[in-house]
mmCIF file of C-alpha atoms and ligand atoms in Angstrom:
data_model
loop_
_atom_site.group_PDB
_atom_site.id
_atom_site.type_symbol
_atom_site.label_atom_id
_atom_site.label_comp_id
_atom_site.label_asym_id
_atom_site.label_seq_id
_atom_site.Cartn_x
_atom_site.Cartn_y
_atom_site.Cartn_z
ATOM 1 C CA MET A 23 -33.229 -30.877 29.983
ATOM 2 C CA GLU A 24 -34.523 -34.255 31.178
ATOM 3 C CA SER A 25 -37.854 -33.294 32.659
ATOM 4 C CA LEU A 26 -38.634 -29.663 33.052
ATOM 5 C CA GLY A 27 -41.870 -30.529 34.864
ATOM 6 C CA ILE A 28 -40.042 -32.291 37.704
ATOM 7 C CA TYR A 29 -37.730 -29.343 38.303
ATOM 8 C CA PHE A 30 -40.611 -26.932 38.482
ATOM 9 C CA LEU A 31 -42.464 -29.229 40.840
ATOM 10 C CA LEU A 32 -39.370 -29.167 43.029
ATOM 11 C CA LEU A 33 -39.242 -25.412 42.775
ATOM 12 C CA ALA A 34 -42.855 -25.281 43.894
ATOM 13 C CA ALA A 35 -41.925 -27.517 46.850
ATOM 14 C CA VAL A 36 -39.053 -25.194 47.791
ATOM 15 C CA ILE A 37 -41.348 -22.154 47.576
ATOM 16 C CA ALA A 38 -43.945 -23.959 49.706
ATOM 17 C CA GLY A 39 -41.195 -24.802 52.197
ATOM 18 C CA TRP A 40 -40.139 -21.158 52.261
ATOM 19 C CA ILE A 41 -43.729 -19.901 52.791
ATOM 20 C CA LEU A 42 -44.198 -22.428 55.608
ATOM 21 C CA GLY A 43 -40.937 -21.182 57.052
ATOM 22 C CA ARG A 44 -42.231 -17.610 56.879
ATOM 23 C CA LEU A 45 -45.491 -18.510 58.562
ATOM 24 C CA THR A 46 -43.803 -20.387 61.392
ATOM 25 C CA ALA A 47 -41.143 -17.717 61.679
ATOM 26 C CA VAL A 48 -43.554 -14.975 62.711
ATOM 27 C CA GLY A 49 -42.756 -15.574 66.374
ATOM 28 C CA GLY A 50 -38.956 -15.708 66.224
ATOM 29 C CA ALA A 51 -36.140 -13.604 64.821
ATOM 30 C CA HIS A 52 -33.863 -16.628 64.390
ATOM 31 C CA LYS A 53 -36.446 -18.455 62.281
ATOM 32 C CA ALA A 54 -37.084 -15.311 60.236
ATOM 33 C CA ARG A 55 -33.396 -15.148 59.392
ATOM 34 C CA HIS A 56 -33.455 -18.824 58.491
ATOM 35 C CA SER A 57 -36.358 -18.378 56.069
ATOM 36 C CA LYS A 58 -34.434 -15.492 54.484
ATOM 37 C CA ASP A 59 -31.535 -17.931 53.808
ATOM 38 C CA ILE A 60 -33.937 -20.386 52.178
ATOM 39 C CA PHE A 61 -35.332 -17.576 50.049
ATOM 40 C CA GLU A 62 -31.804 -16.704 48.848
ATOM 41 C CA ASP A 63 -31.005 -20.365 48.140
ATOM 42 C CA TYR A 64 -34.224 -20.617 46.184
ATOM 43 C CA PHE A 65 -33.080 -17.793 43.882
ATOM 44 C CA VAL A 66 -29.610 -19.316 43.512
ATOM 45 C CA GLY A 67 -31.247 -22.659 42.583
ATOM 46 C CA LEU A 68 -33.596 -20.941 40.162
ATOM 47 C CA ASN A 69 -30.644 -19.205 38.567
ATOM 48 C CA TYR A 70 -28.878 -22.554 38.043
ATOM 49 C CA LEU A 71 -32.033 -23.954 36.474
ATOM 50 C CA LEU A 72 -32.374 -21.041 34.100
ATOM 51 C CA ASN A 73 -28.713 -21.463 33.138
ATOM 52 C CA ASP A 74 -29.395 -25.126 32.346
ATOM 53 C CA GLU A 75 -27.275 -26.419 35.243
ATOM 54 C CA PRO A 76 -29.742 -28.841 36.855
ATOM 55 C CA ASP A 77 -27.182 -30.701 38.993
ATOM 56 C CA GLU A 78 -26.109 -27.512 40.753
ATOM 57 C CA ALA A 79 -29.791 -26.549 41.092
ATOM 58 C CA ILE A 80 -30.599 -29.880 42.782
ATOM 59 C CA ASP A 81 -27.656 -29.451 45.190
ATOM 60 C CA THR A 82 -28.861 -25.975 46.130
ATOM 61 C CA PHE A 83 -32.435 -27.110 46.666
ATOM 62 C CA ILE A 84 -31.267 -29.952 48.916
ATOM 63 C CA LYS A 85 -29.241 -27.441 50.934
ATOM 64 C CA ALA A 86 -32.208 -25.030 51.074
ATOM 65 C CA LEU A 87 -34.698 -27.567 52.325
ATOM 66 C CA GLU A 88 -34.371 -28.391 55.958
ATOM 67 C CA ILE A 89 -35.288 -32.038 56.553
ATOM 68 C CA ASN A 90 -38.595 -32.224 58.351
ATOM 69 C CA SER A 91 -41.839 -34.124 57.858
ATOM 70 C CA ASP A 92 -43.038 -31.486 55.334
ATOM 71 C CA THR A 93 -39.986 -31.752 53.093
ATOM 72 C CA ILE A 94 -39.010 -35.439 53.217
ATOM 73 C CA GLU A 95 -40.952 -36.301 50.086
ATOM 74 C CA THR A 96 -39.193 -33.491 48.225
ATOM 75 C CA HIS A 97 -35.832 -34.826 49.413
ATOM 76 C CA LEU A 98 -36.811 -38.283 48.181
ATOM 77 C CA ALA A 99 -37.801 -36.826 44.802
ATOM 78 C CA LEU A 100 -34.509 -34.904 44.590
ATOM 79 C CA GLY A 101 -32.549 -38.044 45.476
ATOM 80 C CA ALA A 102 -34.364 -40.036 42.774
ATOM 81 C CA LEU A 103 -33.689 -37.237 40.300
ATOM 82 C CA LEU A 104 -29.976 -37.307 41.111
ATOM 83 C CA ARG A 105 -29.924 -41.066 40.517
ATOM 84 C CA ARG A 106 -31.700 -40.737 37.189
ATOM 85 C CA ARG A 107 -29.108 -38.166 36.147
ATOM 86 C CA GLY A 108 -26.368 -40.713 36.918
ATOM 87 C CA LYS A 109 -25.251 -39.008 40.162
ATOM 88 C CA VAL A 110 -25.693 -42.200 42.173
ATOM 89 C CA ASP A 111 -23.091 -41.250 44.807
ATOM 90 C CA LYS A 112 -24.951 -38.036 45.600
ATOM 91 C CA ALA A 113 -28.312 -39.842 45.636
ATOM 92 C CA ILE A 114 -26.866 -42.336 48.135
ATOM 93 C CA LYS A 115 -25.681 -39.445 50.359
ATOM 94 C CA VAL A 116 -29.121 -37.757 50.256
ATOM 95 C CA HIS A 117 -30.924 -40.978 51.168
ATOM 96 C CA GLN A 118 -28.371 -41.970 53.815
ATOM 97 C CA SER A 119 -28.645 -38.576 55.514
ATOM 98 C CA LEU A 120 -32.449 -38.920 55.510
ATOM 99 C CA LEU A 121 -32.202 -42.363 57.101
ATOM 100 C CA ALA A 122 -29.785 -41.090 59.750
ATOM 101 C CA ARG A 123 -32.425 -38.687 61.097
ATOM 102 C CA PRO A 124 -33.723 -39.832 64.456
ATOM 103 C CA GLY A 125 -37.462 -40.317 64.843
ATOM 104 C CA LEU A 126 -38.126 -40.687 61.100
ATOM 105 C CA ASP A 127 -41.738 -41.707 60.484
ATOM 106 C CA LYS A 128 -42.043 -45.457 59.628
ATOM 107 C CA SER A 129 -43.553 -44.945 56.172
ATOM 108 C CA PHE A 130 -40.802 -42.430 55.251
ATOM 109 C CA SER A 131 -38.139 -44.716 56.658
ATOM 110 C CA ASP A 132 -39.429 -47.519 54.374
ATOM 111 C CA SER A 133 -39.588 -45.233 51.307
ATOM 112 C CA THR A 134 -36.069 -43.984 52.003
ATOM 113 C CA ARG A 135 -34.680 -47.513 52.416
ATOM 114 C CA LEU A 136 -36.333 -48.537 49.131
ATOM 115 C CA GLN A 137 -34.830 -45.516 47.360
ATOM 116 C CA LEU A 138 -31.412 -46.219 48.882
ATOM 117 C CA ALA A 139 -31.700 -49.861 47.749
ATOM 118 C CA ILE A 140 -32.419 -48.665 44.182
ATOM 119 C CA ASP A 141 -29.340 -46.404 44.430
ATOM 120 C CA TYR A 142 -27.253 -49.409 45.495
ATOM 121 C CA ILE A 143 -28.641 -51.503 42.618
ATOM 122 C CA SER A 144 -27.770 -48.696 40.166
ATOM 123 C CA ALA A 145 -24.260 -48.544 41.629
ATOM 124 C CA GLY A 146 -23.878 -52.347 41.357
ATOM 125 C CA LEU A 147 -23.723 -52.711 45.157
ATOM 126 C CA LEU A 148 -26.175 -55.595 45.070
ATOM 127 C CA ASP A 149 -25.266 -57.171 48.422
ATOM 128 C CA ARG A 150 -25.949 -53.890 50.244
ATOM 129 C CA ALA A 151 -29.252 -53.452 48.399
ATOM 130 C CA GLU A 152 -30.225 -57.047 49.199
ATOM 131 C CA ARG A 153 -29.510 -56.541 52.918
ATOM 132 C CA LEU A 154 -31.580 -53.356 53.050
ATOM 133 C CA LEU A 155 -34.499 -54.869 51.153
ATOM 134 C CA ASN A 156 -34.517 -57.991 53.323
ATOM 135 C CA GLU A 157 -34.658 -55.674 56.326
ATOM 136 C CA VAL A 158 -37.819 -54.006 54.906
ATOM 137 C CA LEU A 159 -39.240 -57.434 53.997
ATOM 138 C CA SER A 160 -38.745 -58.819 57.506
ATOM 139 C CA GLU A 161 -40.767 -55.961 59.008
ATOM 140 C CA ASP A 162 -43.828 -57.087 57.049
ATOM 141 C CA SER A 163 -45.029 -53.550 56.281
ATOM 142 C CA ALA A 164 -46.889 -52.333 53.185
ATOM 143 C CA SER A 165 -43.506 -51.624 51.552
ATOM 144 C CA LYS A 166 -42.587 -55.323 51.522
ATOM 145 C CA TRP A 167 -44.203 -55.763 48.075
ATOM 146 C CA ASP A 168 -41.936 -53.116 46.562
ATOM 147 C CA ALA A 169 -38.988 -54.668 48.383
ATOM 148 C CA LEU A 170 -39.861 -58.038 46.805
ATOM 149 C CA ARG A 171 -39.909 -56.534 43.296
ATOM 150 C CA HIS A 172 -36.424 -55.096 43.760
ATOM 151 C CA LEU A 173 -35.146 -58.326 45.331
ATOM 152 C CA ILE A 174 -36.354 -60.225 42.250
ATOM 153 C CA THR A 175 -34.334 -57.830 40.053
ATOM 154 C CA ILE A 176 -31.230 -58.506 42.174
ATOM 155 C CA TYR A 177 -31.649 -62.301 42.181
ATOM 156 C CA GLN A 178 -32.269 -62.298 38.424
ATOM 157 C CA THR A 179 -29.054 -60.317 37.862
ATOM 158 C CA GLU A 180 -27.113 -62.649 40.150
ATOM 159 C CA LYS A 181 -28.737 -65.729 38.569
ATOM 160 C CA GLU A 182 -29.950 -66.853 42.004
ATOM 161 C CA TRP A 183 -32.973 -68.518 40.442
ATOM 162 C CA GLU A 184 -34.312 -70.334 43.505
ATOM 163 C CA LYS A 185 -34.401 -67.093 45.534
ATOM 164 C CA ALA A 186 -35.999 -65.254 42.586
ATOM 165 C CA ILE A 187 -38.707 -67.946 42.437
ATOM 166 C CA SER A 188 -39.397 -67.685 46.204
ATOM 167 C CA CYS A 189 -39.796 -63.890 45.982
ATOM 168 C CA SER A 190 -42.017 -64.191 42.894
ATOM 169 C CA LYS A 191 -44.250 -66.729 44.644
ATOM 170 C CA LEU A 192 -44.602 -64.424 47.637
ATOM 171 C CA LEU A 193 -45.357 -61.411 45.439
ATOM 172 C CA LEU A 194 -47.983 -63.400 43.536
ATOM 173 C CA THR A 195 -49.895 -63.976 46.784
ATOM 174 C CA ASN A 196 -50.772 -60.270 46.666
ATOM 175 C CA SER A 197 -54.015 -59.759 44.726
ATOM 176 C CA THR A 198 -52.547 -56.668 42.985
ATOM 177 C CA TYR A 199 -49.781 -58.735 41.387
ATOM 178 C CA LYS A 200 -51.567 -62.077 41.088
ATOM 179 C CA ARG A 201 -52.460 -61.651 37.422
ATOM 180 C CA GLU A 202 -49.383 -59.729 36.347
ATOM 181 C CA SER A 203 -48.353 -61.660 33.251
ATOM 182 C CA GLU A 204 -44.764 -60.332 33.119
ATOM 183 C CA LEU A 205 -44.141 -61.442 36.694
ATOM 184 C CA ARG A 206 -45.509 -64.922 35.975
ATOM 185 C CA ALA A 207 -43.502 -65.178 32.728
ATOM 186 C CA ALA A 208 -40.296 -64.203 34.550
ATOM 187 C CA ALA A 209 -40.944 -66.824 37.263
ATOM 188 C CA ALA A 210 -41.521 -69.490 34.581
ATOM 189 C CA HIS A 211 -38.150 -68.584 33.039
ATOM 190 C CA TYR A 212 -36.389 -68.829 36.416
ATOM 191 C CA CYS A 213 -37.650 -72.445 36.584
ATOM 192 C CA CYS A 214 -36.454 -73.014 33.002
ATOM 193 C CA GLU A 215 -33.002 -71.664 33.923
ATOM 194 C CA LEU A 216 -32.849 -74.199 36.771
ATOM 195 C CA ALA A 217 -34.093 -76.955 34.449
ATOM 196 C CA GLU A 218 -31.387 -76.195 31.874
ATOM 197 C CA ARG A 219 -28.721 -76.200 34.584
ATOM 198 C CA LEU A 220 -29.982 -79.599 35.820
ATOM 199 C CA LEU A 221 -30.065 -80.952 32.255
ATOM 200 C CA ASP A 222 -26.436 -79.918 31.745
ATOM 201 C CA GLU A 223 -25.584 -81.855 34.899
ATOM 202 C CA GLY A 224 -27.487 -84.896 33.595
ATOM 203 C CA HIS A 225 -30.355 -84.747 36.110
ATOM 204 C CA ASP A 226 -33.182 -85.252 33.601
ATOM 205 C CA ASN A 227 -35.912 -86.108 36.096
ATOM 206 C CA LYS A 228 -35.109 -83.193 38.390
ATOM 207 C CA ALA A 229 -35.165 -80.922 35.322
ATOM 208 C CA ARG A 230 -38.627 -82.261 34.499
ATOM 209 C CA GLU A 231 -39.803 -81.206 37.988
ATOM 210 C CA GLN A 232 -38.652 -77.655 37.287
ATOM 211 C CA ILE A 233 -40.620 -77.648 34.030
ATOM 212 C CA LYS A 234 -43.732 -78.688 35.948
ATOM 213 C CA ARG A 235 -43.060 -75.713 38.229
ATOM 214 C CA ALA A 236 -42.679 -73.413 35.205
ATOM 215 C CA PHE A 237 -46.055 -74.571 33.857
ATOM 216 C CA GLY A 238 -47.493 -73.681 37.282
ATOM 217 C CA PHE A 239 -46.632 -70.052 36.514
ATOM 218 C CA VAL A 240 -47.464 -70.040 32.783
ATOM 219 C CA ARG A 241 -49.271 -72.961 31.211
ATOM 220 C CA GLY A 242 -47.824 -73.883 27.836
ATOM 221 C CA ASN A 243 -44.771 -71.589 28.169
ATOM 222 C CA VAL A 244 -42.807 -72.030 24.906
ATOM 223 C CA ARG A 245 -39.359 -72.375 26.451
ATOM 224 C CA ALA A 246 -40.590 -74.838 29.089
ATOM 225 C CA SER A 247 -42.342 -76.914 26.377
ATOM 226 C CA LEU A 248 -39.165 -76.993 24.272
ATOM 227 C CA ILE A 249 -37.073 -78.083 27.268
ATOM 228 C CA LEU A 250 -39.636 -80.745 28.183
ATOM 229 C CA ALA A 251 -39.507 -82.080 24.618
ATOM 230 C CA ARG A 252 -35.704 -82.205 24.909
ATOM 231 C CA ILE A 253 -35.942 -84.151 28.174
ATOM 232 C CA GLU A 254 -38.408 -86.646 26.685
ATOM 233 C CA GLN A 255 -36.230 -87.054 23.625
ATOM 234 C CA ARG A 256 -33.164 -87.682 25.791
ATOM 235 C CA LEU A 257 -35.067 -90.296 27.776
ATOM 236 C CA GLY A 258 -36.178 -91.986 24.546
ATOM 237 C CA ASN A 259 -39.849 -90.982 24.938
ATOM 238 C CA PHE A 260 -40.062 -89.821 21.332
ATOM 239 C CA LYS A 261 -43.867 -89.852 21.086
ATOM 240 C CA SER A 262 -44.149 -87.642 24.157
ATOM 241 C CA ALA A 263 -41.450 -85.298 22.764
ATOM 242 C CA ILE A 264 -43.366 -85.062 19.472
ATOM 243 C CA LYS A 265 -46.574 -84.232 21.358
ATOM 244 C CA ASN A 266 -44.865 -81.338 23.141
ATOM 245 C CA LEU A 267 -43.227 -80.025 19.990
ATOM 246 C CA ILE A 268 -46.495 -80.110 18.052
ATOM 247 C CA MET A 269 -48.135 -78.223 20.906
ATOM 248 C CA VAL A 270 -45.508 -75.455 20.613
ATOM 249 C CA ARG A 271 -46.052 -75.271 16.865
ATOM 250 C CA THR A 272 -49.848 -75.134 17.248
ATOM 251 C CA ASN A 273 -49.960 -72.558 20.044
ATOM 252 C CA ASN A 274 -47.028 -70.444 18.831
ATOM 253 C CA PRO A 275 -46.682 -70.834 15.067
ATOM 254 C CA GLU A 276 -43.946 -68.170 14.958
ATOM 255 C CA PHE A 277 -41.676 -70.684 16.783
ATOM 256 C CA VAL A 278 -42.116 -73.388 14.138
ATOM 257 C CA SER A 279 -38.457 -73.064 13.047
ATOM 258 C CA GLN A 280 -37.391 -74.080 16.601
ATOM 259 C CA VAL A 281 -39.303 -77.373 16.596
ATOM 260 C CA LEU A 282 -38.532 -78.759 13.138
ATOM 261 C CA GLY A 283 -35.025 -80.071 13.957
ATOM 262 C CA PRO A 284 -36.036 -82.063 17.063
ATOM 263 C CA LEU A 285 -39.279 -83.204 15.353
ATOM 264 C CA ALA A 286 -37.285 -84.646 12.448
ATOM 265 C CA GLU A 287 -34.937 -86.429 14.902
ATOM 266 C CA CYS A 288 -37.836 -87.938 16.877
ATOM 267 C CA TYR A 289 -39.701 -89.161 13.770
ATOM 268 C CA GLU A 290 -36.448 -90.598 12.464
ATOM 269 C CA GLN A 291 -35.938 -92.492 15.734
ATOM 270 C CA LEU A 292 -39.473 -93.853 15.385
ATOM 271 C CA GLN A 293 -38.675 -94.673 11.730
ATOM 272 C CA ASN A 294 -41.765 -92.786 10.720
ATOM 273 C CA LEU A 295 -40.547 -90.010 8.425
ATOM 274 C CA PRO A 296 -43.665 -90.307 6.185
ATOM 275 C CA GLU A 297 -45.751 -89.177 9.178
ATOM 276 C CA PHE A 298 -43.424 -86.157 9.605
ATOM 277 C CA GLU A 299 -43.793 -85.330 5.908
ATOM 278 C CA LYS A 300 -47.585 -85.588 6.208
ATOM 279 C CA LEU A 301 -47.525 -83.235 9.204
ATOM 280 C CA LEU A 302 -45.427 -80.657 7.330
ATOM 281 C CA THR A 303 -47.441 -80.915 4.117
ATOM 282 C CA ASN A 304 -50.687 -80.402 6.026
ATOM 283 C CA SER A 305 -49.307 -77.384 7.875
ATOM 284 C CA LEU A 306 -47.819 -75.717 4.782
ATOM 285 C CA PRO A 307 -50.995 -73.925 3.599
ATOM 286 C CA GLU A 308 -51.479 -72.239 6.992
ATOM 287 C CA GLU A 309 -47.757 -71.827 7.820
ATOM 288 C CA PRO A 310 -45.908 -71.086 4.600
ATOM 289 C CA ASP A 311 -42.729 -70.676 6.663
ATOM 290 C CA VAL A 312 -39.524 -71.191 4.709
ATOM 291 C CA SER A 313 -38.133 -73.473 7.457
ATOM 292 C CA VAL A 314 -41.081 -75.850 6.869
ATOM 293 C CA VAL A 315 -40.395 -75.751 3.124
ATOM 294 C CA LEU A 316 -36.699 -76.565 3.657
ATOM 295 C CA ALA A 317 -37.551 -79.482 5.952
ATOM 296 C CA LEU A 318 -39.981 -80.790 3.333
ATOM 297 C CA SER A 319 -37.432 -80.329 0.567
ATOM 298 C CA ASP A 320 -34.966 -82.454 2.589
ATOM 299 C CA LEU A 321 -37.560 -85.205 2.919
ATOM 300 C CA VAL A 322 -38.409 -85.084 -0.804
ATOM 301 C CA LYS A 323 -34.691 -85.229 -1.600
ATOM 302 C CA SER A 324 -34.056 -88.303 0.530
ATOM 303 C CA ARG A 325 -37.153 -90.039 -0.856
ATOM 304 C CA GLU A 326 -37.026 -89.099 -4.556
ATOM 305 C CA GLY A 327 -33.627 -87.483 -5.161
ATOM 306 C CA ASP A 328 -32.282 -84.022 -6.058
ATOM 307 C CA GLU A 329 -34.445 -83.434 -9.159
ATOM 308 C CA ALA A 330 -37.680 -83.847 -7.207
ATOM 309 C CA ALA A 331 -36.401 -81.533 -4.441
ATOM 310 C CA ILE A 332 -35.401 -78.901 -7.037
ATOM 311 C CA GLU A 333 -38.864 -79.078 -8.598
ATOM 312 C CA PHE A 334 -40.518 -78.807 -5.183
ATOM 313 C CA LEU A 335 -38.396 -75.761 -4.220
ATOM 314 C CA ASN A 336 -38.973 -74.111 -7.600
ATOM 315 C CA ASP A 337 -42.725 -74.416 -7.108
ATOM 316 C CA TYR A 338 -42.532 -72.826 -3.679
ATOM 317 C CA LEU A 339 -40.179 -70.001 -4.686
ATOM 318 C CA MET A 340 -42.435 -69.066 -7.595
ATOM 319 C CA LYS A 341 -45.246 -68.488 -5.082
ATOM 320 C CA LYS A 342 -43.152 -66.993 -2.289
ATOM 321 C CA PRO A 343 -39.667 -65.730 -3.097
ATOM 322 C CA SER A 344 -37.203 -66.359 -0.293
ATOM 323 C CA LEU A 345 -33.439 -65.887 -0.015
ATOM 324 C CA ILE A 346 -32.974 -68.940 2.230
ATOM 325 C CA GLY A 347 -34.978 -70.988 -0.269
ATOM 326 C CA LEU A 348 -32.836 -69.648 -3.093
ATOM 327 C CA VAL A 349 -29.601 -70.680 -1.307
ATOM 328 C CA GLU A 350 -30.964 -74.218 -0.915
ATOM 329 C CA LEU A 351 -32.007 -74.288 -4.575
ATOM 330 C CA LEU A 352 -28.523 -73.168 -5.634
ATOM 331 C CA ARG A 353 -26.938 -75.792 -3.374
ATOM 332 C CA LEU A 354 -28.929 -78.486 -5.180
ATOM 333 C CA GLN A 355 -28.360 -77.093 -8.659
ATOM 334 C CA ILE A 356 -24.636 -76.244 -8.566
ATOM 335 C CA PRO A 357 -23.388 -79.873 -8.847
ATOM 336 C CA LYS A 358 -25.626 -80.387 -11.885
ATOM 337 C CA ALA A 359 -24.483 -77.285 -13.802
ATOM 338 C CA GLY A 360 -21.579 -77.075 -16.273
ATOM 339 C CA THR A 361 -18.212 -75.684 -15.035
ATOM 340 C CA GLU A 362 -18.771 -72.090 -16.167
ATOM 341 C CA VAL A 363 -22.395 -71.852 -14.988
ATOM 342 C CA SER A 364 -21.497 -73.599 -11.752
ATOM 343 C CA SER A 365 -18.807 -71.005 -10.885
ATOM 344 C CA ASN A 366 -21.320 -68.198 -11.546
ATOM 345 C CA LEU A 367 -23.910 -69.922 -9.356
ATOM 346 C CA ASN A 368 -21.251 -70.372 -6.652
ATOM 347 C CA LEU A 369 -20.601 -66.650 -6.705
ATOM 348 C CA LEU A 370 -24.339 -65.939 -6.486
ATOM 349 C CA GLN A 371 -24.667 -68.371 -3.575
ATOM 350 C CA GLN A 372 -21.815 -66.634 -1.742
ATOM 351 C CA MET A 373 -23.403 -63.207 -2.250
ATOM 352 C CA VAL A 374 -26.803 -64.344 -0.989
ATOM 353 C CA ASN A 375 -25.163 -66.058 2.004
ATOM 354 C CA ASN A 376 -23.343 -62.829 2.879
ATOM 355 C CA LEU A 377 -26.645 -60.965 2.665
ATOM 356 C CA LEU A 378 -28.347 -63.499 4.928
ATOM 357 C CA ARG A 379 -25.571 -63.359 7.512
ATOM 358 C CA LYS A 380 -26.326 -59.656 7.994
ATOM 359 C CA LYS A 381 -30.051 -60.209 8.420
ATOM 360 C CA PRO A 382 -31.400 -60.592 11.960
ATOM 361 C CA ALA A 383 -33.372 -63.768 12.627
ATOM 362 C CA TYR A 384 -35.024 -62.579 15.849
ATOM 363 C CA GLN A 385 -36.592 -59.368 17.026
ATOM 364 C CA CYS A 386 -37.914 -58.032 20.323
ATOM 365 C CA ASN A 387 -41.494 -56.937 19.859
ATOM 366 C CA HIS A 388 -41.164 -54.571 22.799
ATOM 367 C CA CYS A 389 -38.049 -52.514 22.031
ATOM 368 C CA GLY A 390 -37.187 -53.646 18.486
ATOM 369 C CA TYR A 391 -33.803 -55.210 19.440
ATOM 370 C CA GLU A 392 -32.596 -57.499 16.648
ATOM 371 C CA SER A 393 -30.261 -60.475 16.878
ATOM 372 C CA ARG A 394 -29.044 -63.582 15.110
ATOM 373 C CA SER A 395 -29.646 -65.757 18.212
ATOM 374 C CA LEU A 396 -32.748 -66.417 20.284
ATOM 375 C CA TYR A 397 -32.608 -64.762 23.715
ATOM 376 C CA TRP A 398 -35.468 -65.436 26.132
ATOM 377 C CA LEU A 399 -34.533 -62.293 28.077
ATOM 378 C CA CYS A 400 -34.118 -59.272 25.832
ATOM 379 C CA PRO A 401 -30.565 -57.921 26.404
ATOM 380 C CA SER A 402 -31.808 -54.446 25.575
ATOM 381 C CA CYS A 403 -35.121 -53.895 27.426
ATOM 382 C CA GLN A 404 -34.623 -56.746 29.951
ATOM 383 C CA LYS A 405 -38.073 -58.197 29.313
ATOM 384 C CA TRP A 406 -38.781 -61.927 29.099
ATOM 385 C CA ASP A 407 -40.516 -63.598 26.162
ATOM 386 C CA LYS A 408 -40.503 -60.538 23.916
ATOM 387 C CA ILE A 409 -37.937 -61.774 21.401
ATOM 388 C CA LYS A 410 -39.532 -63.844 18.622
ATOM 389 C CA PRO A 411 -38.246 -65.399 15.421
ATOM 390 C CA ILE A 412 -38.788 -63.123 12.437
ATOM 391 C CA VAL A 413 -41.081 -65.285 10.344
ATOM 392 C CA ASP A 414 -39.514 -65.763 6.936
ATOM 393 C CA ALA A 415 -36.857 -63.161 7.612
ATOM 394 C CA SER A 416 -35.261 -63.884 4.270
ATOM 395 C CA VAL A 417 -38.106 -62.766 2.033
ATOM 396 C CA SER A 418 -37.110 -59.635 0.217
HETATM 397 ZN ZN1 ZN B 29 -36.454 -55.685 24.068
#
């Protein structure tokens, strides 16, 4: 059973409701009969619970509890429980019938609308949820902050980035949320999404404005820095691109594999590959990442030829065995081997490649989700910035 504690809390609420009914029923025969009905329903509900039939138990409790100011919170809890058990239609009915009650206290009306909006989100009825939440937001009550949180979820799902940014900005004006790092990270990514869209449409300068906005939420955000480097590179500002890429590598060494490609391109454009080699060689002792080694091996190869690259890779692999490094070594050695040895090495290269294809390159450090591609938003736990490259994933 999902949460025994919740059911027994609900039972306690039903019992309390029944006792209250008894107390208020002292003066009237009709009320006394009514409290007797509740008492019977309570036992029916309890029976369902004991028989491990929680859905029927919840239905009975809802029927047993008359809606009044003493029981609304219990109804809200039962509605939320129904939703969590996947009975969204029933949860919607419970919350709608609560809302339909005339003279519902303002704070309960807000809580009910929020719960109904969550039901709608769970059912995929996002436009209805959005309408309801905007209604709560426009009334400027204490519930508007919760409404904003749910609106952000909707706009993120619908990829309405500008609206998601507006809601995030408003939520961040509240001192409770001001320093919430996940909220700020999400807002920075909404700006990055807009920047990438603008880049695809060829609006480089407008994309740069979005990156500035992203840095307003999180200074030095990795994705924003990578996009900014891409913009600078596209505009031919190679030195500025290099500066941004080096900043990513310095502040987030686990992302070094993401910056090496564009760094090599920028240094090549500046015809300054020796400077790139110096940068990599200097960083190798502190970042013995295989991607750095492969980039260096490429540079050695183009400067001194295959033999020098083979020697360089051999040296590295002796210190730190790596499957990716081995594949590169085989690639360099196969053309130099005799026919028979070369076919054996080919087979070995194929086997290692197959092994590598099955290995994940990225992992979410929140839920453990693994993938071959980099996702900024984890598809599993829906958190931003939690997926990171697995440093030297190939070492075995
Ligand atoms: Zn995750």
